[in-house]
XYZ file of C-alpha atoms in Angstrom:
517
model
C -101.715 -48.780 2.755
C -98.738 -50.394 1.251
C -94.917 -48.536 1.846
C -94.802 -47.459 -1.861
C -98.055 -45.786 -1.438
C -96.930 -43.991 1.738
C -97.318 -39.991 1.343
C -94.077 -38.309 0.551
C -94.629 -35.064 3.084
C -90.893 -33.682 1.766
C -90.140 -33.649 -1.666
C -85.952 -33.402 -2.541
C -86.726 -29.676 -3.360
C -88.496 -29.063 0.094
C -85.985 -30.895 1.781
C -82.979 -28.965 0.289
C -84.950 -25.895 0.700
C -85.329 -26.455 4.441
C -81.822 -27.018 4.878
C -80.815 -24.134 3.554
C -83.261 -21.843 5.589
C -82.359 -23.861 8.510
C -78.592 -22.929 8.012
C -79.344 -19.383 6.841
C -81.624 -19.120 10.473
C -78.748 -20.613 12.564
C -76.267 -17.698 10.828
C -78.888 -15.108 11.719
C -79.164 -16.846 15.581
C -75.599 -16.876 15.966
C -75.433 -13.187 16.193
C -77.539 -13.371 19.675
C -76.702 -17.136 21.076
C -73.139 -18.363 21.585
C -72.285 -21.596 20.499
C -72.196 -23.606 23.625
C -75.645 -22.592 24.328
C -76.864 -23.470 20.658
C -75.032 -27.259 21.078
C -77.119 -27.635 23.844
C -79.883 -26.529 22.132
C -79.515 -28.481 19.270
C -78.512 -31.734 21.096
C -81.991 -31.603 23.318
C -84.021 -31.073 20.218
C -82.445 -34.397 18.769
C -83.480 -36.208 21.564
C -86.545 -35.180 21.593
C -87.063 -36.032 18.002
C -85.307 -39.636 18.795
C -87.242 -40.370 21.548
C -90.709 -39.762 19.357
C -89.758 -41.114 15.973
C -87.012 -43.990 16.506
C -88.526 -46.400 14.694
C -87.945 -44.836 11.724
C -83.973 -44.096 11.013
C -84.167 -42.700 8.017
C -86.449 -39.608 9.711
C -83.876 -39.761 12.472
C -81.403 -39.440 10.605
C -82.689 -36.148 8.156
C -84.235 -34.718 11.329
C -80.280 -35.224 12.748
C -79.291 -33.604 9.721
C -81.976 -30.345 9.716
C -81.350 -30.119 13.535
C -77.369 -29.893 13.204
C -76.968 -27.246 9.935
C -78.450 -24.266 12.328
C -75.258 -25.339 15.037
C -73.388 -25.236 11.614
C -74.572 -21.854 10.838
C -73.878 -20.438 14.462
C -70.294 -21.747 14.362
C -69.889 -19.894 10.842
C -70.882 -16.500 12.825
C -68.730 -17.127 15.906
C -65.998 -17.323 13.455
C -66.366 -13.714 12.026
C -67.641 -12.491 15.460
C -64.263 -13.631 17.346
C -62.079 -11.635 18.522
C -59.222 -10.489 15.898
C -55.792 -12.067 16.183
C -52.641 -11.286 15.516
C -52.265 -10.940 12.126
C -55.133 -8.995 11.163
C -55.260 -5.302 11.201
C -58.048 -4.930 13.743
C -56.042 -6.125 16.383
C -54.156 -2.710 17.021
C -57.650 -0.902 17.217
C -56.679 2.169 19.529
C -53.047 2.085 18.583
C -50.692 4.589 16.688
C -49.216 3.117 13.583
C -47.698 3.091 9.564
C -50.274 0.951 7.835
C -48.965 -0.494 4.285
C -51.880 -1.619 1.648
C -53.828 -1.641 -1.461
C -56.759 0.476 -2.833
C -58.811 -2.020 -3.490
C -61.547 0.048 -4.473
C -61.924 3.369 -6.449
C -61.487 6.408 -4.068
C -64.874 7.807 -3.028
C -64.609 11.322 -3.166
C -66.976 13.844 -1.266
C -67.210 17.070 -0.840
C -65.232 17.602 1.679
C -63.077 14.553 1.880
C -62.175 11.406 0.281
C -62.575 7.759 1.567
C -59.999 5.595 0.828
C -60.527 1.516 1.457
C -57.439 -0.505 1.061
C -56.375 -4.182 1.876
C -53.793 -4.220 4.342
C -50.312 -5.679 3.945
C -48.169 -4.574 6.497
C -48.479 -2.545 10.040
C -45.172 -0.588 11.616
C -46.405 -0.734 15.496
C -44.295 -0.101 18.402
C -40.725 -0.131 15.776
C -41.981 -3.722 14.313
C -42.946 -4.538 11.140
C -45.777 -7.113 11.445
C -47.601 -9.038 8.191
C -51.294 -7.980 8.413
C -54.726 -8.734 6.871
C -58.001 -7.008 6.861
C -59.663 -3.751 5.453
C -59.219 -0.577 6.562
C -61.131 2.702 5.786
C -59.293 5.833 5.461
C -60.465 9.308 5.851
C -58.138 11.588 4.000
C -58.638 15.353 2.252
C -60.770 15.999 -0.901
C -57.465 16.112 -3.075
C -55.416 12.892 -3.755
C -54.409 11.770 -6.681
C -53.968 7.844 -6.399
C -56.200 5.332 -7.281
C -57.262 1.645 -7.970
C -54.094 -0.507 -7.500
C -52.080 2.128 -5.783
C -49.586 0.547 -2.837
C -50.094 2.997 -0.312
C -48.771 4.055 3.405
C -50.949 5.913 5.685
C -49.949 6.472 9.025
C -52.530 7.640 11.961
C -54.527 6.305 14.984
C -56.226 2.876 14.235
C -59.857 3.538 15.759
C -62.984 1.036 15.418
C -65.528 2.553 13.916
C -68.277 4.345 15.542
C -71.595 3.377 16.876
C -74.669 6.147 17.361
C -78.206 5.678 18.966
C -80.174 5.487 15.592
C -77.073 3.935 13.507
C -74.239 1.901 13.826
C -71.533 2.698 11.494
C -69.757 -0.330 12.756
C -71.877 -2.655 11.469
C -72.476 -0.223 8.117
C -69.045 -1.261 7.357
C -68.634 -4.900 8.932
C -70.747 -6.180 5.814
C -67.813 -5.485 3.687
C -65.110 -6.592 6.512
C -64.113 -3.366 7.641
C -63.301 -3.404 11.054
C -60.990 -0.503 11.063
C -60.710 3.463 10.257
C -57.823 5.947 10.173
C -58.005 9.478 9.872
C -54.762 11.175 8.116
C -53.689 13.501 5.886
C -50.561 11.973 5.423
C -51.210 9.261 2.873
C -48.267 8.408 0.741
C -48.194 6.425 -2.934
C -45.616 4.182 -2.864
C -46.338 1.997 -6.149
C -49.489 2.267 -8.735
C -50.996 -0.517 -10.660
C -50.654 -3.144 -8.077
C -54.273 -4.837 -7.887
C -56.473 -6.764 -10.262
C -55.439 -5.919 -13.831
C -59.172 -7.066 -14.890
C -61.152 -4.983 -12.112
C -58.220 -2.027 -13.269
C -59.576 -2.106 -16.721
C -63.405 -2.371 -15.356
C -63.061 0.661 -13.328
C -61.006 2.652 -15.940
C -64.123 2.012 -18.589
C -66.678 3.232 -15.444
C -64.767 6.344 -15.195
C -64.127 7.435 -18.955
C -68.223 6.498 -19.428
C -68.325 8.585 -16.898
C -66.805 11.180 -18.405
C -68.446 10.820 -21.823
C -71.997 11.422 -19.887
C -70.618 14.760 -18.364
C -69.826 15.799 -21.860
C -73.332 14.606 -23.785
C -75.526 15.853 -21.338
C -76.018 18.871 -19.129
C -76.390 19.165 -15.657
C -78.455 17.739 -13.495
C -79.570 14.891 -16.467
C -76.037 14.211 -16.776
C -75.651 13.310 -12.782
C -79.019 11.583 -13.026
C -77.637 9.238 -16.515
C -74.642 8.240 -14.499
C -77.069 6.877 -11.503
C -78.887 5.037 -13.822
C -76.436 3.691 -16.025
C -73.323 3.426 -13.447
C -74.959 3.448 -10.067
C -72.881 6.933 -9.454
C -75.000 9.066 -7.164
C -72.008 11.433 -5.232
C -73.728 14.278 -7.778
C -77.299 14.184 -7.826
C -78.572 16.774 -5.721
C -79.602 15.838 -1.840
C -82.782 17.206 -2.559
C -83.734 15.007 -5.760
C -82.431 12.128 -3.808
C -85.116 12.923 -1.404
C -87.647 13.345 -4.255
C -86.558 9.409 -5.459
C -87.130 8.235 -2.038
C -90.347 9.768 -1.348
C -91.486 8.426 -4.678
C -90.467 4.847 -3.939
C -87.653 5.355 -7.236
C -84.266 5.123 -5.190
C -84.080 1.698 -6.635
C -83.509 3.346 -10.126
C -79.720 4.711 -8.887
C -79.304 1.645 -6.126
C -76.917 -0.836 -7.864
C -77.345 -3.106 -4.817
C -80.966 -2.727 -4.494
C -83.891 -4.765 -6.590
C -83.503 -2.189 -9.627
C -81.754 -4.841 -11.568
C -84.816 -7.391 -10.793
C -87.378 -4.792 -11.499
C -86.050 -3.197 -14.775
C -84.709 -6.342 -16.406
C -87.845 -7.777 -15.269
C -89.760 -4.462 -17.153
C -87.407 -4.965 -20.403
C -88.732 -8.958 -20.631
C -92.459 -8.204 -20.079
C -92.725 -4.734 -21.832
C -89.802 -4.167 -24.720
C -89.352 -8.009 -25.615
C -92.890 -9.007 -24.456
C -93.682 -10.489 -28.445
C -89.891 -11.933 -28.993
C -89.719 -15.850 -28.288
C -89.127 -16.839 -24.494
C -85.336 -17.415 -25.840
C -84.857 -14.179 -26.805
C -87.065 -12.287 -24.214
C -85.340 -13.673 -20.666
C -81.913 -14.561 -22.477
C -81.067 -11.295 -23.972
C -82.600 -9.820 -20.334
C -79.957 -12.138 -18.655
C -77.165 -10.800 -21.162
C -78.005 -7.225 -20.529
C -77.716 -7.878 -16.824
C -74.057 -9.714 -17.305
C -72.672 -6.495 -19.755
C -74.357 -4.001 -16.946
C -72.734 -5.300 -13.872
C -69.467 -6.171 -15.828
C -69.964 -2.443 -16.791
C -70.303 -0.736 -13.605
C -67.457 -2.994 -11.774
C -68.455 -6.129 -10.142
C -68.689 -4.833 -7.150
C -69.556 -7.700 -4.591
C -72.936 -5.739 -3.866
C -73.863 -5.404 -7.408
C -73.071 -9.068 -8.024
C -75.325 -10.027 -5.104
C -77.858 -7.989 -6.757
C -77.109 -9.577 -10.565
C -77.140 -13.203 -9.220
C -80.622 -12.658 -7.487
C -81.684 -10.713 -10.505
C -80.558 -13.597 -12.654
C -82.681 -15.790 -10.847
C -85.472 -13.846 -10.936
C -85.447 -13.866 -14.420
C -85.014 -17.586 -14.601
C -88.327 -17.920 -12.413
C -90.358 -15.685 -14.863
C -89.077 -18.008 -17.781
C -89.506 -21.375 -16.236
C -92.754 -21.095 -14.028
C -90.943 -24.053 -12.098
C -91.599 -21.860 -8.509
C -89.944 -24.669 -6.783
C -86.575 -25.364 -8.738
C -85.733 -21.929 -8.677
C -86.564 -21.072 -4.827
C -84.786 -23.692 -4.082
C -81.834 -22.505 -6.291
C -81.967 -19.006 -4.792
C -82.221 -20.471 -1.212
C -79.156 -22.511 -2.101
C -77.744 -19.132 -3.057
C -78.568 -17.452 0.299
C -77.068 -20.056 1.790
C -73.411 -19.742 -0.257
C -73.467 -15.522 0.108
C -74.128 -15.310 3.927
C -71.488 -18.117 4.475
C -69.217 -15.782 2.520
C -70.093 -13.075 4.496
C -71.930 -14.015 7.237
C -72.725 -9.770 8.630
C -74.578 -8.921 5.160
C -77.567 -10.950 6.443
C -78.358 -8.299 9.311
C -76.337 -5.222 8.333
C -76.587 -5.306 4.344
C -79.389 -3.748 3.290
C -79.069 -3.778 -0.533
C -78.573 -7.956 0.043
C -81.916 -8.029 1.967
C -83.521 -5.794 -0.658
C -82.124 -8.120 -3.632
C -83.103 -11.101 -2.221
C -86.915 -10.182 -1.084
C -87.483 -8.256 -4.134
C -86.714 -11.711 -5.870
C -88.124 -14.019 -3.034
C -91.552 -12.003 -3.707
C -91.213 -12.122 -7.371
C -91.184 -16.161 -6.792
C -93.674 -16.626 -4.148
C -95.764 -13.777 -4.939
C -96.669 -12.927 -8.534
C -98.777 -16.037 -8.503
C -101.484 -15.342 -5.828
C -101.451 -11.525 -7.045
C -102.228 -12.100 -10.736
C -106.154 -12.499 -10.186
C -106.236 -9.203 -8.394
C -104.138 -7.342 -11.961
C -106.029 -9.489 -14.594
C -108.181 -6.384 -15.540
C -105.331 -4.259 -16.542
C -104.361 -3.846 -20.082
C -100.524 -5.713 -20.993
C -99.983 -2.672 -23.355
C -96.367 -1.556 -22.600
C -96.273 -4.110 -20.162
C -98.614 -2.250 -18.101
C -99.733 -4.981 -16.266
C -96.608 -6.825 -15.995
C -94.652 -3.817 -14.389
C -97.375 -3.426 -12.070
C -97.669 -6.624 -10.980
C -93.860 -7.583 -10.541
C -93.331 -3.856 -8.393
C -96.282 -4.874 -6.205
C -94.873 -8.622 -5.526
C -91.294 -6.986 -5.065
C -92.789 -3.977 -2.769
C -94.817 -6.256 -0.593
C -91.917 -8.437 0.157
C -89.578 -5.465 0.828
C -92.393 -3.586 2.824
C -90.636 -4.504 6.596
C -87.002 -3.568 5.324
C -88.025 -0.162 4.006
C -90.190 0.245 7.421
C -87.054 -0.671 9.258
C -84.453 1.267 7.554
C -86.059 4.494 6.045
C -88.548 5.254 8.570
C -90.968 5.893 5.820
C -93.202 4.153 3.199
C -93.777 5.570 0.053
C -97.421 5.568 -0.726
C -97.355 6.869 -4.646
C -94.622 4.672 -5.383
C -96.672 2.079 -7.454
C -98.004 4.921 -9.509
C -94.251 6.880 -9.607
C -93.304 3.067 -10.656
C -95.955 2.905 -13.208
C -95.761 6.138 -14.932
C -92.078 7.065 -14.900
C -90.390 3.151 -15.259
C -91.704 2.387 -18.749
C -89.246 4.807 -20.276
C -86.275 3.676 -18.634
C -85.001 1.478 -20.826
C -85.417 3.688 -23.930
C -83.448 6.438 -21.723
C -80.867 3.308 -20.910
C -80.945 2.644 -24.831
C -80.256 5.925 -25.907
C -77.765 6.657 -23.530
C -76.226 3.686 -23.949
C -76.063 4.157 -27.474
C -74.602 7.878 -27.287
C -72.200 6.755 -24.639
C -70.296 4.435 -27.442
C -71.334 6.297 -30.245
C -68.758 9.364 -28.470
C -65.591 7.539 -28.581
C -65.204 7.821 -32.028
C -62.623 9.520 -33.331
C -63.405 13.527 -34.498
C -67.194 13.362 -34.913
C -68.042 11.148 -31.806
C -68.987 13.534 -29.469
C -71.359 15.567 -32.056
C -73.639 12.560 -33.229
C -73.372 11.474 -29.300
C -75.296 15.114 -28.447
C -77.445 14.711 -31.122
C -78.848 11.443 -29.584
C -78.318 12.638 -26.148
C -81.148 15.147 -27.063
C -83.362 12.171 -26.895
C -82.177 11.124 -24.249
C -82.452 14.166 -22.395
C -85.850 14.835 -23.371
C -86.392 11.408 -21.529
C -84.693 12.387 -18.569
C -86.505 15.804 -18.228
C -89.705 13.556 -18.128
C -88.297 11.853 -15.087
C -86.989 14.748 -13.298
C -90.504 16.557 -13.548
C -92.414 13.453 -13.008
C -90.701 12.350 -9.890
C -90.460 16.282 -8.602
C -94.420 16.536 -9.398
C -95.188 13.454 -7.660
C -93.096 14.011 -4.410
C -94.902 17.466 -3.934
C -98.254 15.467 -3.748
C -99.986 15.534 -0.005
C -99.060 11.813 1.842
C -96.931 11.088 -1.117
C -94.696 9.411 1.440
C -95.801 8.304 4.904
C -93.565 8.277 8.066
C -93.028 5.452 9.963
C -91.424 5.956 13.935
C -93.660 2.855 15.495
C -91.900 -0.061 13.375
C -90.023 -2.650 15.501
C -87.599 -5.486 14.510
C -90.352 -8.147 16.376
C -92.860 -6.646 13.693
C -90.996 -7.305 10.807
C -90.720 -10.867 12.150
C -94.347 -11.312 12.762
C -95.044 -9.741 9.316
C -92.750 -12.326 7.425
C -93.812 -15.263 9.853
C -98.021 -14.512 8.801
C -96.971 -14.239 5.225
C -95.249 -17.759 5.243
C -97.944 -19.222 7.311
C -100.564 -17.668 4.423
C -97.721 -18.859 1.349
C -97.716 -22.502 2.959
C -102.098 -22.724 3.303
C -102.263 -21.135 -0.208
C -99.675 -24.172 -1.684
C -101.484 -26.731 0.723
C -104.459 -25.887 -0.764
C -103.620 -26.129 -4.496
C -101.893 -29.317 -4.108
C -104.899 -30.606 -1.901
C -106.738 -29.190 -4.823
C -104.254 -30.730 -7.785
C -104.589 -34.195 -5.993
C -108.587 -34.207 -5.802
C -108.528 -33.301 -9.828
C -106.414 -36.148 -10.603
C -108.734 -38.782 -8.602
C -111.737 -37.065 -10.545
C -109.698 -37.366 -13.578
C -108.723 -40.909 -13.246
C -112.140 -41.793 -11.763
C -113.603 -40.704 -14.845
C -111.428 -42.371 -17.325
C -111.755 -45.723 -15.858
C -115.647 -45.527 -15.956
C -118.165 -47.277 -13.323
C-alpha cells in the first residue's frame, strides 16, 4: 500500500474530540489522585507508548500530546482544591470577624430566612483590616431590605459549610466558589448600586415581570408562570414540586436543567416544523438568547443556553461530528472555569447529557419512532425526550433516588402546550406595562393562559396519583453509572464502526460499478 493510501484511524474532529475528553477525564481524576502520582502516571504511559511505536514520531508525538492534557487537567483541580491563602476569605474559616462585600446576586428569600451571597472585599480579623477575595453565603432573617449591588458589612463566625451522610452541602456550594457561610442578624448596608449596572437592570426587569405575573394570574398558576417563564420556584407548593418530579416535569421550572434543550427543541420540530430551516432553528436560537437574557444570566442558566444552543445547531446541521466536537470543546472551556461543577453541579451534568444524547442518540432511536404520526411534533418531542432521558438516566438514579416511569407520557401529553402557555404569557406580561389599560387587556389574555395552566396543573396532579408513576431507586452506585456510560460508548463506537465499515463497502460497489468489467 502506498503512504497516501495509508488509513487515517483519527480524523482532526476525532482527534480534537479526544483531547478534550482526555482533559475533561484528567479534571474529573484530579479530584481522587494528586498530582505527583498522576506525573508518574502519565510519564510511564509515554514510555510505554515510545517504546512500541518509535518509529513513527508523528504518533509519538500526538500520543505525547493525548497522554499529557489529563496531567494538565489534574493540575487545573489541584489548583481549586489547594488550600486557601491569605487573601481569600476562606482562610479565616472558624474565626470571628467584620466581613465587607457585594451582593452579587439577588437575595433568596425563604420562609423563614433569607440567603444572602456576596463577593468579599475586605475582612476586620483580630483589629486588622485585610484585602480579601472569595464568596461567602450569609444566613440572615426573612426581612432585609437590600439588594443587588448593595456594599454590605456582616459581622459573625466564618464557618465552612456543612457536610451530612446523604449530602454534602459543601460541595452544593463549591460549584459556585463558595467556600464560606456566616450566620448573623446583624447585616448592615453601607452603599447600594455598587455591582454590574447591566446584570442591575437584568434583575430589576426579572423582578417587575415578576410582579406583573402576580397581578395577571391567580394563585397557584401565577407561582407556576413564574417557574416557567423565570425559573422562580420559592412559591410553588412543596407538594406540586413533588407532583413535577414524580412526573419526570421538574425540567419545566429547572433553568439549569435540559428544559431549555427540550422545549426549544419542541418549538423547532412542533410550532415552526413547516417554516424554512432558517427560520425554524434561528428564531429557536433567538428565543433562547431573549430567555436567558430575561431571567439573568445566571452562570447556570448560561451553561444550560450554550448547551441548548448547540443542541439546536446539531438538529439543523446533521453534521454529528462538528458539533460534538464543538460541545466537547465547550466542556472542556466550562470545567476549566470551574473545575467542581463537573462532580457537584448537577444542572451542568443534566445540560450537557441531555444535549450529548440529543447528538449521539436521536440517530440510532429514529427507526424505533418512525411509526408515530409528526402531527404537533408528536414524534419529534418523543423522540428528542427519549434521547435526552436515556442519557440523563444515571444522574437522575444518582441524585433523586427515583426514576420517573410516566414521564415520557407526562412529557408527551402536557409539553405540547408549553409554548402557547409561554406565548400567551409572554404576550400578557408586556402587554401590562402599558399605561392605564395594561393590566385589563393583560387579564383578558391571561385567561388563556390560565386555562393552559389549569391543564397542566390537573394533568401533572392526575398523572402523579397513577400506581408506579415514579419508581424508587436505593441500590444505584457511582461504579454503576460508570459502567452504564462506559457500555453505551462501547455500543455508540460499534454502531459508527459499522456504518462507516458500511459507507466504505457502498462506495467500492459504487465505483466498481461505474467503471464496468
Amino acid at each position: 500500500m502506498k503512504p497516501s493510501q495509508t488509513p487515517r484511524y483519527f480524523t482532526q474532529s476525532s482527534l480534537i474530540q479526544l483531547g478534550a475528553i482526555s482533559y475533561t477525564l484528567g479534571i474529573a481524576v484530579g479530584f481522587f489522585v494528586s498530582c505527583s502520582t498522576a506525573l508518574v502516571l502519565v510519564a510511564t504511559c509515554c514510555i510505554v507508548v515510545v517504546s512500541c511505536v518509535w518509529r513513527d514520531m508523528r504518533i509519538i508525538a500526538g500520543t505525547a500530546i493525548l497522554l499529557a492534557l489529563p496531567l494538565c487537567g489534574m493540575i487545573r483541580t489541584g489548583m481549586v482544591l489547594a488550600p486557601p491563602l491569605q487573601n481569600q476569605i476562606a482562610y479565616y474559616n472558624g474565626t470571628h470577624a467584620t466581613v465587607r462585600g457585594i451582593i452579587a446576586v439577588p437575595p433568596d428569600i425563604r420562609e423563614d430566612k433569607t440567603l444572602l451571597t456576596i463577593e468579599t472585599e475586605r475582612i476586620v480579623w483580630q483589629n486588622r483590616e485585610e484585602t480579601v477575595s472569595g464568596k461567602v453565603l450569609i444566613q440572615t432573617g426573612r426581612y432585609f431590605e437590600g439588594g443587588y449591588g448593595d456594599r454590605i458589612s456582616v459581622k459573625g463566625r466564618l464557618a465552612t459549610p456543612p457536610e451530612f451522610p446523604d449530602f454534602s452541602y459543601k460541595n452544593y456550594l463549591a460549584k459556585e466558589n463558595i467556600g464560606t457561610m456566616i450566620e448573623s442578624t446583624s447585616v448592615n448596608i453601607e452603599a447600594s448600586r455598587q455591582g454590574s449596572l447591566f446584570f442591575e437592570y437584568l434583575y430589576a426587569i426579572r423582578k417587575s415581570l415578576e410582579n406583573r405575573i402576580n397581578l395577571i394570574l391567580p394563585e397557584p398558576h401565577s407561582s407556576l408562570m413564574s417557574g416557567i417563564l423565570l425559573g422562580v420556584r420559592r412559591n410553588i407548593p412543596e407538594r406540586f414540586l413533588s407532583d413535577l418530579q414524580t412526573t419526570g416535569l421538574t425540567h419545566m421550572i429547572a433553568l439549569s436543567g435540559f428544559n431549555i434543550t427540550i422545549l426549544i427543541t419542541f418549538i423547532a420540530g412542533g410550532l415552526l416544523k413547516r417554516a424554512r430551516p432558517l427560520l425554524r432553528y434561528g428564531g429557536a436560537m433567538v428565543i433562547i438568547v431573549i430567555f436567558t437574557l430575561m431571567v439573568g444570566a445566571g452562570p447556570s442558566i448560561l451553561r444550560a443556553a450554550i448547551m441548548g444552543l448547540l443542541g439546536l445547531l446539531a438538529l439543523w446541521h446533521g453534521r454529528t461530528a462538528q458539533i460534538l466536537t464543538m460541545l466537547l470543546l465547550t466542556l472542556a472551556v466550562m470545567v476549566t472555569l470551574e473545575p467542581r461543577s463537573l462532580l457537584y453541579d448537577v444542572g451542568f451534568q443534566l445540560s450537557f447529557l441531555a444535549t450529548l444524547g440529543l447528538i449521539l442518540l436521536t440517530k440510532p432511536l429514529e427507526p424505533f419512532f418512525s411509526k408515530l404520526p409528526e402531527r404537533l411534533g408528536i414524534r419529534e418531542t418523543l423522540l428528542s425526550t427519549f434521547a435526552a432521558q436515556i442519557m440523563v438516566l444515571p444522574i437522575l438514579f444518582g441524585n433523586f433516588g427515583q426514576v420517573s416511569l410516566i414521564s415520557p407520557l407526562s412529557n408527551l401529553v402536557v409539553l405540547w402546550i408549553i409554548p402557547l402557555t409561554m406565548l400567551l404569557g409572554s404576550a400578557a406580561l408586556f402587554i401590562a406595562f402599558i399605561p392605564l389599560v395594561g393590566i385589563l387587556i393583560a387579564k383578558i389574555i391571561g385567561f388563556g393562559c390560565w386555562l393552559c395552566l389549569t391543564y397542566v396543573i390537573l394533568v401533572i396532579q392526575g398523572l402523579a396519583k397513577v400506581p408506579l408513576a415514579a419508581l424508587p431507586i436505593t441500590w444505584w452506585r457511582d461504579w454503576m453509572s460508570w459502567l452504564f456510560y462506559l457500555v453505551l460508548a462501547a455500543e455508540l463506537w460499534r454502531r459508527q464502526r459499522q456504518d462507516r465499515k458500511k459507507e466504505n463497502t457502498e462506495k467500492v460497489q459504487t465505483s466498481a460499478a461505474e467503471t464496468g468489467p
